[in-house]
PDB file of C-alpha atoms and ligand atoms in Angstrom:
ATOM      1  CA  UNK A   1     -11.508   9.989  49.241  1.00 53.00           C
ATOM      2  CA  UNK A   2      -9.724  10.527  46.086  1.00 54.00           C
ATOM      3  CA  UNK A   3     -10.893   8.968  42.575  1.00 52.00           C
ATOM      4  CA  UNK A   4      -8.176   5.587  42.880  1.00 48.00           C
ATOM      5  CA  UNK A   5      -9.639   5.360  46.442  1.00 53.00           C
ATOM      6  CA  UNK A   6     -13.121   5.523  45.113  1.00 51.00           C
ATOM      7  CA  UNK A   7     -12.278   3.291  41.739  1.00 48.00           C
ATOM      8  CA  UNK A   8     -10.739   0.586  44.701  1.00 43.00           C
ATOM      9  CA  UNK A   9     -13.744   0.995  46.751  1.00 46.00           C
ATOM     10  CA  UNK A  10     -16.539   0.153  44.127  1.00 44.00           C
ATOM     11  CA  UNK A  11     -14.114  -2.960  42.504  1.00 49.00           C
ATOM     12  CA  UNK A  12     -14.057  -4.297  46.434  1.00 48.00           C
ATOM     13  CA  UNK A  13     -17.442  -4.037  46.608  1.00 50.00           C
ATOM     14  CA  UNK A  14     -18.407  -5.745  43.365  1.00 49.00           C
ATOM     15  CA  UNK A  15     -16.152  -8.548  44.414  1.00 48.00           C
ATOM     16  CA  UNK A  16     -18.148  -8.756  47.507  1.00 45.00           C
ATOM     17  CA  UNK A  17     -21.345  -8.547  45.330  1.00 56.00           C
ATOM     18  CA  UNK A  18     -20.108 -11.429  42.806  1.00 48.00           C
ATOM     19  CA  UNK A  19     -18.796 -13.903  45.395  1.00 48.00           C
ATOM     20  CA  UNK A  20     -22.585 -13.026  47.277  1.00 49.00           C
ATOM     21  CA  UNK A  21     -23.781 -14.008  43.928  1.00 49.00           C
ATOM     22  CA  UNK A  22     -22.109 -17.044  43.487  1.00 46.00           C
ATOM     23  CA  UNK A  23     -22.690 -18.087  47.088  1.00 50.00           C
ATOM     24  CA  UNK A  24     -26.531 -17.812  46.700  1.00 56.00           C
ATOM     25  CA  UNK A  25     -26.513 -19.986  43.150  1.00 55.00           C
ATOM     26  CA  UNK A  26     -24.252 -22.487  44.336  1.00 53.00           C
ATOM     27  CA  UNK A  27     -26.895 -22.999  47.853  1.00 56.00           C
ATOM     28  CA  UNK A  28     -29.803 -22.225  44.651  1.00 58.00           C
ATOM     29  CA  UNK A  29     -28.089 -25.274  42.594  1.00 58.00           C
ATOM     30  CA  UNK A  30     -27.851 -27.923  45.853  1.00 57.00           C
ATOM     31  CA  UNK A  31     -31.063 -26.934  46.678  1.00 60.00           C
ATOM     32  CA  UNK A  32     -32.802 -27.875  43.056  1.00 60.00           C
ATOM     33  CA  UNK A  33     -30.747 -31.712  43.536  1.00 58.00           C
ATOM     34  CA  UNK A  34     -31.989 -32.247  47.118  1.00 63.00           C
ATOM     35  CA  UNK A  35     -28.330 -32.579  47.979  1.00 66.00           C
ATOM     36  CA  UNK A  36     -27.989 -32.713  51.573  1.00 66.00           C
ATOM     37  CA  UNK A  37     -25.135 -30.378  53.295  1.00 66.00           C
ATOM     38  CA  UNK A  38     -21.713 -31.478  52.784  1.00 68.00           C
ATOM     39  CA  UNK A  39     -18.960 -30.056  50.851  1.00 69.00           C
ATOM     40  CA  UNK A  40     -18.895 -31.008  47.457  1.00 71.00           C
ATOM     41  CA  UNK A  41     -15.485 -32.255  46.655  1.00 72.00           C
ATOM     42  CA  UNK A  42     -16.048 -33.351  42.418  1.00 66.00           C
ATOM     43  CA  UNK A  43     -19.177 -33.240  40.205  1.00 62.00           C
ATOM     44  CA  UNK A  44     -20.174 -33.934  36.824  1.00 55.00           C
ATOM     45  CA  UNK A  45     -22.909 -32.526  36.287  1.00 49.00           C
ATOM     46  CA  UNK A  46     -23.781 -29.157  34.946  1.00 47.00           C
ATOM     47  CA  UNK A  47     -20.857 -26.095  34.959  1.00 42.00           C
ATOM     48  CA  UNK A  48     -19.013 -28.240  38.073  1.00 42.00           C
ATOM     49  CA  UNK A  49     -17.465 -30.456  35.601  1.00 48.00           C
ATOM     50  CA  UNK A  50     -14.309 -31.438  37.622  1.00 59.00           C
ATOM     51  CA  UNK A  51     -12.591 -34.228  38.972  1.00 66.00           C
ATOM     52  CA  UNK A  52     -11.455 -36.937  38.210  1.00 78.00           C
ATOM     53  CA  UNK A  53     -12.692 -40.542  37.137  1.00 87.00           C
ATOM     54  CA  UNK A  54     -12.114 -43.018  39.878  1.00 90.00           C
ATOM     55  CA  UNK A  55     -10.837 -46.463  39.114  1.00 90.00           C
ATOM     56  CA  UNK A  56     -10.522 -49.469  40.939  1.00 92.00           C
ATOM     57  CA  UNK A  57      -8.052 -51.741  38.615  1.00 93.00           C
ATOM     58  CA  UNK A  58      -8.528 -55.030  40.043  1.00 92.00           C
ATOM     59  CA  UNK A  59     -12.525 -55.124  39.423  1.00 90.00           C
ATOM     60  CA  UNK A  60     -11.849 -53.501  35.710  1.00 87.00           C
ATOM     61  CA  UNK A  61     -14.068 -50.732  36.919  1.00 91.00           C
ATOM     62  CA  UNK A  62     -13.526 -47.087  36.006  1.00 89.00           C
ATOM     63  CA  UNK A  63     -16.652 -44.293  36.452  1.00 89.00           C
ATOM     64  CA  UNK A  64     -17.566 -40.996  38.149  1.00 89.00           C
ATOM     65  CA  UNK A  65     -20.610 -40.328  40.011  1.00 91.00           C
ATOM     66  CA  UNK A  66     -22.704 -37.265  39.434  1.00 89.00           C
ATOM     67  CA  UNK A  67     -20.991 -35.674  43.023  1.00 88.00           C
ATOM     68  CA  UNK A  68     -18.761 -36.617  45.205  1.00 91.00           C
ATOM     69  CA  UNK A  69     -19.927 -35.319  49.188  1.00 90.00           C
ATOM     70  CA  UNK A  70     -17.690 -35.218  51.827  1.00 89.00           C
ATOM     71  CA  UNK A  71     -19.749 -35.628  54.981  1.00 88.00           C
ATOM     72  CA  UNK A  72     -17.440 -35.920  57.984  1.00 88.00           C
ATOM     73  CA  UNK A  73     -14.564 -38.482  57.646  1.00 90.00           C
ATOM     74  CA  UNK A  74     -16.630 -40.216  54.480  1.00 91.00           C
ATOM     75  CA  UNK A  75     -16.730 -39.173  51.228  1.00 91.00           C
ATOM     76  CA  UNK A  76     -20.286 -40.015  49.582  1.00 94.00           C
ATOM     77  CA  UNK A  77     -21.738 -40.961  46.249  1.00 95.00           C
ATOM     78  CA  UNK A  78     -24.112 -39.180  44.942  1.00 93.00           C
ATOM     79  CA  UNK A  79     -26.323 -40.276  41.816  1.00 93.00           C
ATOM     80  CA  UNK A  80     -28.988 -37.774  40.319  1.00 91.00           C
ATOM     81  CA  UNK A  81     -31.549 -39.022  38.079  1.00 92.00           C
ATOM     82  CA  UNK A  82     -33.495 -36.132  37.429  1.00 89.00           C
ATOM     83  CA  UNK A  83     -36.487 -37.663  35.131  1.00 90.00           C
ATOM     84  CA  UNK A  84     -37.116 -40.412  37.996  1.00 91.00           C
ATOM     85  CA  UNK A  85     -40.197 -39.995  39.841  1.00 90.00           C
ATOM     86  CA  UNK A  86     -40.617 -43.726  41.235  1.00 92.00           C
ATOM     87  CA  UNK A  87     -41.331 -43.821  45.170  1.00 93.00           C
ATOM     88  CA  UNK A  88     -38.916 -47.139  45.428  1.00 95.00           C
ATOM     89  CA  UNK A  89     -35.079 -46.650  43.681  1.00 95.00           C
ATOM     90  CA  UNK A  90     -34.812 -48.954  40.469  1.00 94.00           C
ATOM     91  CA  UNK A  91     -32.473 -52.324  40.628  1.00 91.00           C
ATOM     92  CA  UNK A  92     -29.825 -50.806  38.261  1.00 90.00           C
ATOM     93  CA  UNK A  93     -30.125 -47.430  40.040  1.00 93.00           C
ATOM     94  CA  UNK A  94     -28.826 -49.700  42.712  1.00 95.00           C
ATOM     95  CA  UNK A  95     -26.817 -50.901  41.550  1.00 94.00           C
ATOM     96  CA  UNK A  96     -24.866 -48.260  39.911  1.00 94.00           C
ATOM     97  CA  UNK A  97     -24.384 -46.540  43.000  1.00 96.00           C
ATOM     98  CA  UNK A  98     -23.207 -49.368  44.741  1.00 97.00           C
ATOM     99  CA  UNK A  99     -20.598 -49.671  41.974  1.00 96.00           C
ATOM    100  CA  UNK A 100     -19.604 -46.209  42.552  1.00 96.00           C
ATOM    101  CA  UNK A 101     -19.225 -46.791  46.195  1.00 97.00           C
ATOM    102  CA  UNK A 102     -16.786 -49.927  45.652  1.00 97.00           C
ATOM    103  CA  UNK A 103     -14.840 -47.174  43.378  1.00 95.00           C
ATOM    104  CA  UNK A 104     -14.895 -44.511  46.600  1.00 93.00           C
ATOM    105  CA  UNK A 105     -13.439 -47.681  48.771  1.00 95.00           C
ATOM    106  CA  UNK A 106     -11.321 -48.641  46.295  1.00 94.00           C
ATOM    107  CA  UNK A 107     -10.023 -45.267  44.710  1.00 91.00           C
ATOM    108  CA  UNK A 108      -9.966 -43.361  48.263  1.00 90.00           C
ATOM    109  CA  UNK A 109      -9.127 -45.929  50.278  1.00 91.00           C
ATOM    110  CA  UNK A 110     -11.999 -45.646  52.290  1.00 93.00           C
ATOM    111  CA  UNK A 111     -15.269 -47.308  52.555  1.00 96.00           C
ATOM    112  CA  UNK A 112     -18.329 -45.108  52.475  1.00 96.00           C
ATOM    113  CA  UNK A 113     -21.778 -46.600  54.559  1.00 97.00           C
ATOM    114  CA  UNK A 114     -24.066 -44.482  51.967  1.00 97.00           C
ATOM    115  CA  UNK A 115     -24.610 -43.579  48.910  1.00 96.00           C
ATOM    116  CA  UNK A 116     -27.537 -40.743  47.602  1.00 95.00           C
ATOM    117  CA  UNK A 117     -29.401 -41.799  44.905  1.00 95.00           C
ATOM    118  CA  UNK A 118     -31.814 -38.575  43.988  1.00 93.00           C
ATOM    119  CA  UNK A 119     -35.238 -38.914  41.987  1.00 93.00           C
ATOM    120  CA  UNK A 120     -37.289 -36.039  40.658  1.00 90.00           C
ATOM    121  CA  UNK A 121     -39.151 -36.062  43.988  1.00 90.00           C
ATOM    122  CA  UNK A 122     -37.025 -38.593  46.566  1.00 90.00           C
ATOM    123  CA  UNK A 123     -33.686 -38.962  47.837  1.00 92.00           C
ATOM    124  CA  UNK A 124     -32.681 -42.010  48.706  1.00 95.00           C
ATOM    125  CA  UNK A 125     -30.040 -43.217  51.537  1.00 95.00           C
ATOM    126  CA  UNK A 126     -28.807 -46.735  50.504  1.00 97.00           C
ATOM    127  CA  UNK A 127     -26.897 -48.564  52.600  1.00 97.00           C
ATOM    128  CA  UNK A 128     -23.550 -49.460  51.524  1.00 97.00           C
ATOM    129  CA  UNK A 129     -23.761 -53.185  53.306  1.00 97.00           C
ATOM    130  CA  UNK A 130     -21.828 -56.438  52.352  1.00 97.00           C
ATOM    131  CA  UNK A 131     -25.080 -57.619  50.366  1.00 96.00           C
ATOM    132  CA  UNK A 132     -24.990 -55.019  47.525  1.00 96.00           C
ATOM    133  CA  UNK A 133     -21.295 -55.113  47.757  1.00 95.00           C
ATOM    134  CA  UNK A 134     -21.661 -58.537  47.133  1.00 95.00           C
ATOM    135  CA  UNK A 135     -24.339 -58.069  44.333  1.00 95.00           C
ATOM    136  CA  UNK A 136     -22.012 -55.534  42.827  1.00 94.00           C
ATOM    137  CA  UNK A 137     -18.934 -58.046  42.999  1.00 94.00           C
ATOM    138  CA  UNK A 138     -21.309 -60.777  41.499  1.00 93.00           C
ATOM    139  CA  UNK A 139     -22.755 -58.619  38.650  1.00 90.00           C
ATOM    140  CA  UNK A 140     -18.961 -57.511  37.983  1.00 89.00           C
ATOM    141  CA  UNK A 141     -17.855 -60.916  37.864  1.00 89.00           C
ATOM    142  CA  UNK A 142     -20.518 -61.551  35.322  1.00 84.00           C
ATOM    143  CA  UNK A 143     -20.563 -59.321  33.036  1.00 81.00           C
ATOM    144  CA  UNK A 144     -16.359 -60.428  32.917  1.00 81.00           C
ATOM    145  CA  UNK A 145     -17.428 -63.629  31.872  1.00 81.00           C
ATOM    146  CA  UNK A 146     -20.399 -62.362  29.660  1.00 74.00           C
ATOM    147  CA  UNK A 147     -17.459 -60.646  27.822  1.00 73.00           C
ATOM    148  CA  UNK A 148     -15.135 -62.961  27.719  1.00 74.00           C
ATOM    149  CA  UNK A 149     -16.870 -66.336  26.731  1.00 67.00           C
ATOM    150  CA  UNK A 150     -20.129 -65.129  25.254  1.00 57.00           C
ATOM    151  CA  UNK A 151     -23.057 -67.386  25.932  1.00 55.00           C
ATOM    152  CA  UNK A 152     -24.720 -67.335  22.137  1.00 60.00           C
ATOM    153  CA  UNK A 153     -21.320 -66.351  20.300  1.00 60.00           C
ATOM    154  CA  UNK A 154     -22.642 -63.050  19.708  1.00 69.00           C
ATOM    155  CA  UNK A 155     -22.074 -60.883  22.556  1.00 68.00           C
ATOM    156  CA  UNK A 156     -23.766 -60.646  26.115  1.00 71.00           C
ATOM    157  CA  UNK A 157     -27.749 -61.024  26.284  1.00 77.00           C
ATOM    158  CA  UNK A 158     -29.660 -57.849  26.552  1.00 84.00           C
ATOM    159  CA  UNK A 159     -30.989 -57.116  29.523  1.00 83.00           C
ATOM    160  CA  UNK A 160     -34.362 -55.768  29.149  1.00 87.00           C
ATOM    161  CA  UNK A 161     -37.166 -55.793  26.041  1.00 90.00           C
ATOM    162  CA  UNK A 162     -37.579 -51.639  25.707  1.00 89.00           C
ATOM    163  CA  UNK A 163     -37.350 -50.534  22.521  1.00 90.00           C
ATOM    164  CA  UNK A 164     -37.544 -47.095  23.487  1.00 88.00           C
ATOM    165  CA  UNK A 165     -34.018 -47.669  25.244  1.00 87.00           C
ATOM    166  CA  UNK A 166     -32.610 -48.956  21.874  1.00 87.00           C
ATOM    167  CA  UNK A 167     -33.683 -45.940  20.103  1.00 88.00           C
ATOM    168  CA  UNK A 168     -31.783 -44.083  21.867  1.00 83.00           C
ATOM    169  CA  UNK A 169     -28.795 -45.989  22.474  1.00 83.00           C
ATOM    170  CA  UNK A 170     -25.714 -44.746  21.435  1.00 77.00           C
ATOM    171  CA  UNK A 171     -24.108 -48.372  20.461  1.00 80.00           C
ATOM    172  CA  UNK A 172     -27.446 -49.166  18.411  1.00 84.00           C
ATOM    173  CA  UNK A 173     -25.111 -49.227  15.084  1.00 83.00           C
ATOM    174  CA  UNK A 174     -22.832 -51.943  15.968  1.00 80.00           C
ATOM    175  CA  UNK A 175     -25.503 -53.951  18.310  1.00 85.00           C
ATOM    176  CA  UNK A 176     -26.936 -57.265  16.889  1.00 84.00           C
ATOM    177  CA  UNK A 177     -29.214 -57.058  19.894  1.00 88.00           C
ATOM    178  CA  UNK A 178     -30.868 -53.918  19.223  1.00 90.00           C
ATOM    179  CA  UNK A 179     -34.632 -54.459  19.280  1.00 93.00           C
ATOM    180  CA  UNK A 180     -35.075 -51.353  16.634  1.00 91.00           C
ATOM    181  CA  UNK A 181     -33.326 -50.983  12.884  1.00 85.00           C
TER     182      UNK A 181
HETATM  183  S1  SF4 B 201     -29.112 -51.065  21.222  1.00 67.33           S
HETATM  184 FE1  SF4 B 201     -28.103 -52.840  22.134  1.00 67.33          FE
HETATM  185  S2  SF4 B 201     -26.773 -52.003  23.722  1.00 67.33           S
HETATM  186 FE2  SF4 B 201     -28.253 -50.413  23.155  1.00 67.33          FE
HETATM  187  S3  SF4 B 201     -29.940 -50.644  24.625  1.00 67.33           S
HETATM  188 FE3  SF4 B 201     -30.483 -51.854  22.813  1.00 67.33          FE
HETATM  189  S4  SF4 B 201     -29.722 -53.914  23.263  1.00 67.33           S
HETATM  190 FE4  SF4 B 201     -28.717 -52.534  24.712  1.00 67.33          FE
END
C-alpha cells in the first residue's frame, strides 16, 4: 500500500468512526427524551433546529412542536417538558399538544391519533379524539373573541394567579395584567 492508499484508508476509516459517533449520540439524545422509535422528521429543540413552522390559516394558528415523529403512515407530535415531574399531564400541556396535532391535520393533511407529551419522568400517549379536538376548537374560538371584543376593555383575563409566571414573562412590560411590577 502506498502513502495516498494509506492517507485514503485512515480518512475512510475516520468517516466510519464519525458517522459511528454520531449514530451513538443521536440513539444517546432520543434516549435522554424518552422518545419512542420513529424517525424524526423536524425538531426544535437542541442542535436539531430544523423545520419548519406549521400553520393552519383558517384557525389563525401557527406553531412547531418540540419533534415531529413519523411512526408508520402518521406523523406524531411530540411535546417535551423537561422540568415536569407530575404523574398526570397538566390541562394546558393538553392542550398545547392537541393544538399541535390540529396543525399536523391541518398542515400535512393528515390526522394523527397521538400525540407524546414527555415529563421529566413520564411519557404520555394522548389520544387525539374529537373531544380535545373539540376543546382545542373551543379554546381557539375563544381566545378569537377574547382578542377581538375584550371583556374589561383592557385585554383578555389572565389565566392563572402565579406570580412566579409573571416574573418571568417575556410580555411583563406591556401587560396591565401582570401580577408583579
Ligand atoms: S405578565 Fe401578563 S402575559 Fe405574562 S404571565 Fe403575567 S399575566 Fe400573563
Amino acid at each position: 500500500m502506498n502513502a495516498t492508499q494509506g492517507a485514503l484508508l485512515l480518512g475512510v476509516a475516520g468517516l466510519l468512526a464519525l458517522a459511528l459517533w454520531l449514530g451513538r449520540r443521536a440513539s444517546a439524545e432520543r434516549a435522554a427524551t424518552g422518545l419512542p422509535q420513529g424517525e424524526i422528521i423536524a425538531a426544535d429543540m437542541g442542535a436539531w433546529e430544523e423545520g419548519q413552522p406549521l400553520h393552519a390559516p383558517r384557525y389563525g394558528l401557527v406553531g412547531k412542536p418540540d419533534y415531529l415523529l413519523r411512526v408508520g403512515r402518521h406523523v406524531i407530535p411530540v411535546e417535551v417538558k423537561p422540568s415536569r415531574r407530575a404523574t398526570t399531564p397538566y390541562e394546558a400541556d393538553v392542550m398545547q399538544l392537541g393544538a399541535y396535532a390540529l396543525l399536523v391535520e391541518e398542515d400535512l393533511g393528515a390526522r394523527p391519533p397521538y400525540g407524546l407529551l414527555r415529563y421529566r419522568e413520564h411519557t404520555f400517549r394522548l389520544p387525539n379524539d374529537d373531544a380535545l379536538r373539540r376543546a382545542v376548537l373551543a379554546t381557539l374560538a375563544a381566545m378569537r373573541r377574547d382578542l377581538a371584543a375584550p371583556p374589561d376593555g383592557d385585554g383578555p383575563p389572565r389565566s392563572h394567579d402565579e406570580p412566579t409566571r409573571c416574573r418571568f414573562c417575556g410580555h411583563r412590560a406591556h401587560c396591565t395584567k401582570s401580577l408583579v411590577d
